[in-house]
Tab-separated table of C-alpha atoms in Angstrom:
chain	number	residue	atom	x	y	z
A	64	MET	CA	-12.340	36.143	38.664
A	65	THR	CA	-10.361	35.935	41.922
A	66	GLN	CA	-6.573	35.710	42.015
A	67	ASP	CA	-6.879	32.121	43.288
A	68	GLU	CA	-8.988	31.217	40.259
A	69	GLN	CA	-6.553	32.959	37.902
A	70	THR	CA	-3.601	30.963	39.245
A	71	LYS	CA	-5.379	27.619	39.595
A	72	GLY	CA	-3.187	25.003	37.944
A	73	PHE	CA	-0.272	27.473	37.744
A	74	ARG	CA	2.975	26.147	39.203
A	75	ALA	CA	5.972	28.073	40.486
A	76	GLY	CA	9.070	27.071	42.394
A	77	PHE	CA	12.830	26.986	42.746
A	78	VAL	CA	15.244	24.811	40.771
A	79	CYS	CA	18.911	24.367	41.681
A	80	VAL	CA	21.281	23.679	38.766
A	81	VAL	CA	24.352	21.702	39.884
A	82	GLY	CA	27.232	19.837	38.287
A	83	ARG	CA	30.982	19.732	38.311
A	84	PRO	CA	32.823	22.754	36.918
A	85	ASN	CA	32.335	23.335	33.175
A	86	ALA	CA	29.372	20.959	32.896
A	87	GLY	CA	27.251	23.446	30.924
A	88	LYS	CA	25.201	24.763	33.855
A	89	SER	CA	25.401	28.466	32.992
A	90	THR	CA	24.787	27.849	29.277
A	91	LEU	CA	21.696	25.768	30.140
A	92	THR	CA	20.437	28.437	32.575
A	93	ASN	CA	20.808	31.179	29.956
A	94	ALA	CA	19.081	29.055	27.287
A	95	LEU	CA	16.095	28.255	29.517
A	96	VAL	CA	15.698	31.899	30.590
A	97	GLY	CA	16.152	33.087	26.994
A	98	GLN	CA	18.736	35.729	27.918
A	99	LYS	CA	22.190	35.869	29.447
A	100	VAL	CA	21.914	35.914	33.259
A	101	ALA	CA	25.000	33.812	34.087
A	102	ILE	CA	28.515	34.170	32.709
A	103	THR	CA	29.850	31.365	30.553
A	104	SER	CA	33.441	30.441	29.866
A	105	MET	CA	35.430	27.485	28.613
A	106	ARG	CA	37.379	27.762	31.851
A	107	PRO	CA	36.125	25.715	34.823
A	108	GLN	CA	34.834	27.291	38.021
A	109	THR	CA	33.678	30.565	36.477
A	110	THR	CA	30.391	30.857	38.412
A	111	ARG	CA	30.908	32.359	41.854
A	112	ARG	CA	27.388	33.270	42.901
A	113	ALA	CA	23.973	31.616	42.953
A	114	VAL	CA	22.453	33.590	40.054
A	115	ARG	CA	18.697	33.430	39.800
A	116	GLY	CA	17.267	33.243	36.303
A	117	ILE	CA	13.492	33.249	35.869
A	118	VAL	CA	11.757	31.064	33.267
A	119	HIS	CA	8.241	32.233	32.352
A	120	ARG	CA	5.660	29.915	30.791
A	121	GLU	CA	1.904	30.338	30.373
A	122	HIS	CA	1.254	27.603	32.948
A	123	GLY	CA	4.161	28.105	35.325
A	124	GLN	CA	7.352	29.809	36.441
A	125	LEU	CA	10.751	28.368	37.373
A	126	VAL	CA	13.320	30.285	39.364
A	127	LEU	CA	16.675	28.766	38.365
A	128	VAL	CA	19.534	28.971	40.819
A	129	ASP	CA	22.790	28.502	38.907
A	130	THR	CA	25.430	27.516	41.450
A	131	PRO	CA	29.208	27.251	41.427
A	132	GLY	CA	30.404	23.742	40.519
A	133	LEU	CA	30.595	21.381	43.484
A	134	HIS	CA	34.189	20.198	43.783
A	135	ARG	CA	36.780	18.975	46.283
A	136	PRO	CA	37.922	22.312	47.726
A	137	ARG	CA	41.588	23.322	47.951
A	138	THR	CA	41.093	26.839	49.332
A	139	LEU	CA	38.839	28.701	51.756
A	140	LEU	CA	37.073	30.171	48.701
A	141	GLY	CA	36.421	26.611	47.450
A	142	GLU	CA	34.946	25.613	50.815
A	143	ARG	CA	32.682	28.665	50.823
A	144	LEU	CA	31.488	27.973	47.270
A	145	ASN	CA	30.627	24.381	48.262
A	146	ASP	CA	28.749	25.625	51.338
A	147	LEU	CA	26.799	27.985	49.056
A	148	VAL	CA	25.747	25.045	46.868
A	149	ARG	CA	24.740	22.824	49.811
A	150	GLY	CA	22.708	25.637	51.361
A	151	THR	CA	20.897	26.185	48.057
A	152	LEU	CA	20.169	22.449	47.609
A	153	SER	CA	18.236	22.333	50.872
A	154	GLU	CA	15.948	25.222	49.898
A	155	VAL	CA	14.701	24.292	46.407
A	156	ASP	CA	11.870	22.143	45.034
A	157	VAL	CA	13.875	20.179	42.456
A	158	VAL	CA	17.540	19.801	41.455
A	159	VAL	CA	18.977	19.641	37.916
A	160	PHE	CA	22.219	17.614	37.851
A	161	CYS	CA	24.202	18.442	34.681
A	162	LEU	CA	26.495	15.779	33.205
A	163	PRO	CA	28.057	16.763	29.848
A	164	ALA	CA	27.667	14.101	27.143
A	165	ASP	CA	31.025	14.945	25.580
A	166	GLN	CA	32.870	13.827	28.735
A	167	ARG	CA	32.899	10.497	30.543
A	168	VAL	CA	31.295	10.259	33.971
A	169	GLY	CA	34.187	10.818	36.357
A	170	PRO	CA	35.144	11.183	40.022
A	171	GLY	CA	33.730	14.724	40.172
A	172	ASP	CA	30.307	13.498	39.005
A	173	ARG	CA	30.390	10.631	41.508
A	174	PHE	CA	31.289	13.075	44.293
A	175	ILE	CA	28.225	15.231	43.466
A	176	ALA	CA	25.969	12.181	42.997
A	177	GLN	CA	26.868	11.038	46.520
A	178	GLU	CA	25.971	14.491	47.912
A	179	LEU	CA	22.645	14.477	46.045
A	180	ARG	CA	21.730	10.962	47.200
A	181	GLU	CA	21.970	12.155	50.801
A	182	GLY	CA	19.324	14.862	50.236
A	183	ARG	CA	15.551	14.555	49.980
A	184	THR	CA	14.998	16.887	47.020
A	185	PRO	CA	14.032	15.150	43.718
A	186	VAL	CA	16.851	15.221	41.147
A	187	VAL	CA	16.463	15.427	37.355
A	188	ALA	CA	19.709	14.242	35.747
A	189	VAL	CA	20.391	16.161	32.532
A	190	ALA	CA	22.848	15.014	29.849
A	191	THR	CA	24.001	18.410	28.535
A	192	LYS	CA	25.755	18.956	25.181
A	193	ALA	CA	23.797	16.036	23.651
A	194	ASP	CA	24.336	17.489	20.174
A	195	ALA	CA	28.124	17.121	20.510
A	196	VAL	CA	28.216	13.296	20.422
A	197	SER	CA	26.916	10.369	18.349
A	198	LYS	CA	23.679	8.572	19.257
A	199	GLU	CA	25.698	5.557	20.375
A	200	ARG	CA	27.895	7.640	22.671
A	201	LEU	CA	24.818	9.446	24.065
A	202	ALA	CA	23.154	6.091	24.840
A	203	GLU	CA	26.300	4.967	26.712
A	204	HIS	CA	26.320	8.237	28.646
A	205	LEU	CA	22.656	7.888	29.662
A	206	LEU	CA	23.331	4.369	30.972
A	207	ALA	CA	26.319	5.653	32.967
A	208	ILE	CA	24.108	8.399	34.468
A	209	ALA	CA	21.463	5.838	35.435
A	210	GLU	CA	24.097	3.801	37.284
A	211	LEU	CA	25.104	6.829	39.375
A	212	GLY	CA	21.835	7.044	41.295
A	213	ASP	CA	18.055	6.674	41.421
A	214	TRP	CA	17.115	9.898	39.609
A	215	ALA	CA	13.559	11.213	39.211
A	216	GLU	CA	14.172	11.682	35.456
A	217	ILE	CA	17.061	11.466	32.988
A	218	VAL	CA	16.881	13.875	30.038
A	219	PRO	CA	19.374	14.550	27.210
A	220	VAL	CA	19.360	18.198	26.050
A	221	SER	CA	21.327	20.677	23.986
A	222	ALA	CA	21.260	24.300	25.110
A	223	ILE	CA	23.050	25.422	21.928
A	224	LYS	CA	20.726	23.590	19.487
A	225	ASP	CA	17.557	23.990	21.599
A	226	ILE	CA	17.002	20.215	21.837
A	227	GLN	CA	14.399	19.095	24.439
A	228	LEU	CA	14.559	22.330	26.426
A	229	ASP	CA	10.761	22.728	26.453
A	230	LEU	CA	10.417	19.108	27.573
A	231	LEU	CA	12.856	19.790	30.427
A	232	VAL	CA	10.893	22.871	31.518
A	233	ASP	CA	7.622	20.901	31.552
A	234	LEU	CA	9.242	18.107	33.601
A	235	LEU	CA	10.647	20.565	36.120
A	236	LEU	CA	7.286	22.332	36.451
A	237	SER	CA	5.723	19.004	37.410
A	238	TYR	CA	7.980	18.927	40.504
A	239	VAL	CA	7.194	22.433	41.804
A	240	PRO	CA	4.032	23.272	43.794
A	241	GLU	CA	0.875	24.991	42.633
A	242	SER	CA	1.532	28.648	43.370
A	243	PRO	CA	0.939	32.144	42.027
A	244	PRO	CA	3.923	33.577	40.090
A	245	LEU	CA	6.880	34.422	42.341
A	246	TYR	CA	8.158	37.211	40.060
A	247	PRO	CA	6.388	39.665	37.708
A	248	GLU	CA	6.084	38.748	34.015
A	249	GLY	CA	9.149	39.877	32.092
A	250	GLU	CA	11.552	39.866	35.042
A	251	LEU	CA	14.457	37.564	34.162
A	252	THR	CA	16.778	37.793	37.161
A	253	ASP	CA	16.830	39.256	40.662
A	254	GLU	CA	20.566	39.930	40.620
A	255	PRO	CA	21.413	43.609	41.254
A	256	ASP	CA	22.886	45.447	38.259
A	257	HIS	CA	26.292	45.956	39.901
A	258	VAL	CA	26.667	42.190	40.439
A	259	MET	CA	25.771	41.454	36.812
A	260	VAL	CA	28.191	44.163	35.630
A	261	ALA	CA	31.011	42.653	37.736
A	262	GLU	CA	30.309	39.205	36.260
A	263	LEU	CA	30.397	40.549	32.694
A	264	ILE	CA	33.776	42.167	33.366
A	265	ARG	CA	35.100	38.939	34.887
A	266	GLU	CA	33.850	36.939	31.882
A	267	ALA	CA	35.681	39.283	29.497
A	268	ALA	CA	38.846	39.095	31.613
A	269	LEU	CA	38.769	35.266	31.582
A	270	GLU	CA	38.841	35.071	27.781
A	271	GLY	CA	42.139	33.694	26.484
A	272	VAL	CA	44.126	33.673	29.724
A	273	ARG	CA	46.387	31.010	31.154
A	274	ASP	CA	44.975	28.227	33.320
A	275	GLU	CA	46.265	29.711	36.594
A	276	LEU	CA	44.215	32.881	36.384
A	277	PRO	CA	40.462	32.024	36.581
A	278	HIS	CA	40.457	31.055	40.266
A	279	SER	CA	42.513	34.135	41.147
A	280	LEU	CA	40.326	36.721	39.421
A	281	ALA	CA	37.662	38.762	41.237
A	282	VAL	CA	35.857	41.944	40.191
A	283	VAL	CA	34.299	44.585	42.437
A	284	VAL	CA	32.208	47.405	40.955
A	285	GLU	CA	33.095	50.423	43.098
A	286	GLU	CA	30.779	52.959	41.481
A	287	MET	CA	27.953	53.234	38.933
A	288	VAL	CA	26.778	56.814	38.345
A	289	GLU	CA	24.428	58.137	35.691
A	290	ARG	CA	25.564	61.433	34.122
A	291	GLU	CA	23.179	64.369	33.943
A	292	GLN	CA	23.992	64.846	30.255
A	293	PRO	CA	22.879	61.979	27.959
A	294	HIS	CA	25.214	60.390	25.415
A	295	ARG	CA	25.429	62.129	22.022
A	296	ASP	CA	23.145	59.440	20.546
A	297	GLY	CA	20.445	60.269	23.118
A	298	ARG	CA	20.957	57.234	25.373
A	299	ARG	CA	21.500	57.522	29.112
A	300	MET	CA	25.220	57.695	29.970
A	301	ILE	CA	26.554	55.705	32.935
A	302	ASP	CA	30.068	55.835	34.392
A	303	VAL	CA	31.190	52.466	35.777
A	304	ARG	CA	34.349	52.193	37.872
A	305	ALA	CA	35.515	48.675	38.693
A	306	ASP	CA	38.560	46.981	40.216
A	307	VAL	CA	39.862	43.656	38.898
A	308	TYR	CA	41.657	41.785	41.692
A	309	VAL	CA	44.391	39.186	41.201
A	310	GLU	CA	46.730	37.545	43.701
A	311	ARG	CA	50.212	38.180	42.258
A	312	ASP	CA	52.236	40.667	40.192
A	313	SER	CA	52.653	38.098	37.404
A	314	GLN	CA	48.864	37.770	37.114
A	315	LYS	CA	48.459	41.544	37.007
A	316	ALA	CA	50.833	41.640	34.043
A	317	ILE	CA	48.750	38.969	32.247
A	318	VAL	CA	45.489	40.907	32.695
A	319	ILE	CA	46.992	44.250	31.604
A	320	GLY	CA	49.003	42.834	28.667
A	321	ALA	CA	51.702	44.566	26.616
A	322	LYS	CA	51.280	48.361	26.926
A	323	GLY	CA	47.781	47.812	28.379
A	324	ALA	CA	46.435	46.210	25.170
A	325	ARG	CA	44.778	43.263	26.889
A	326	LEU	CA	43.014	45.374	29.520
A	327	ARG	CA	41.691	47.684	26.780
A	328	ASP	CA	40.338	44.623	24.947
A	329	VAL	CA	38.723	43.357	28.180
A	330	GLY	CA	37.119	46.775	28.664
A	331	THR	CA	35.781	46.916	25.105
A	332	ARG	CA	34.218	43.444	25.286
A	333	ALA	CA	32.804	43.964	28.761
A	334	ARG	CA	31.362	47.362	27.807
A	335	HIS	CA	29.293	45.859	24.958
A	336	GLY	CA	27.692	43.384	27.384
A	337	ILE	CA	27.140	46.029	30.059
A	338	GLU	CA	25.497	48.432	27.587
A	339	ALA	CA	23.128	45.658	26.468
A	340	LEU	CA	22.338	44.839	30.123
A	341	LEU	CA	21.727	48.437	31.244
A	342	GLY	CA	20.238	49.774	28.013
A	343	ALA	CA	22.579	52.768	28.210
A	344	ALA	CA	25.911	54.054	26.921
A	345	VAL	CA	28.717	53.182	29.338
A	346	TYR	CA	32.101	54.679	30.162
A	347	LEU	CA	34.043	51.833	31.809
A	348	ASP	CA	37.042	52.646	34.015
A	349	LEU	CA	38.977	49.474	34.924
A	350	HIS	CA	41.873	49.131	37.359
A	351	VAL	CA	43.853	45.967	38.162
A	352	ARG	CA	44.821	45.525	41.809
A	353	ILE	CA	46.641	42.867	43.814
A	354	ALA	CA	45.012	41.243	46.870
A	355	LYS	CA	47.681	38.745	47.878
A	356	ASP	CA	46.355	35.161	48.290
A	357	TRP	CA	42.797	36.475	48.668
A	358	GLN	CA	41.259	33.024	48.141
A	359	ARG	CA	42.773	31.862	51.446
A	360	ASN	CA	42.286	35.038	53.465
A	361	PRO	CA	38.927	35.359	55.322
A	362	LYS	CA	39.232	39.158	55.580
A	363	GLN	CA	39.947	39.548	51.857
A	364	LEU	CA	37.129	37.133	50.958
A	365	ARG	CA	34.662	39.265	52.915
A	366	ARG	CA	35.935	42.425	51.228
A	367	LEU	CA	35.466	40.846	47.796
A	368	GLY	CA	31.925	39.716	48.621
A	369	PHE	CA	32.353	36.027	49.459
């Protein structure tokens, strides 16, 4: 059988996941992939990169691009994140527009809807967190979504309770072209390890901090080196050195905590995630540094990878 015959009827393509900050985009991406590829947090604007998660099915493959939340930017970083989203929207086969059922449709959703209406890519509107509200409230929410635009489909889902996720995958596959697989079976993301490690550290650092900190926090992995000697339990041993950047002295104090307790807790939580990601024992060396007003400084933004 030729490769063309093997892939006949197989579909593969790119899906952009958009929505205002904290709309459930990363949680949905992780649920569809079946493994954590994007950081999640109760704090808005936690996604900084277009993370690709790969969904494998017998009859198709979806490459999910989880973007930062589109928003009205207040800083140069915000403008660059929006440009990242717009660039992604123009390159995919179908867009998923997340609107959380436990929140009313608001100005942020209308702002994104307007952007999406101006494009030519089909949009599937997804009511996320459908398990968190009553049937009556969900029905109201679906009507409000329908009034926002002429969407290709409107689907209520719950990433946490696995409600209608398979239906959503099948719908999305119907909008991507017939194609051989774009990635090998079993590959779940094309993000380099050091980027995933930095995101896991940032996720741990965002837990339980004040509202001012999330936008100001960036992580750069400076070094990842495997030791010649394995860990005492036989696993590979990897040294990871990373810098956590904030903008002000007061923020540095928040991240470090009293006598360094908070930073140690961040390191412990991040290390568990990193060890699961790398399949190795990890020694994590974290340092907190100040990059004054980095969100507004083009030179600093470049240095931190934006």
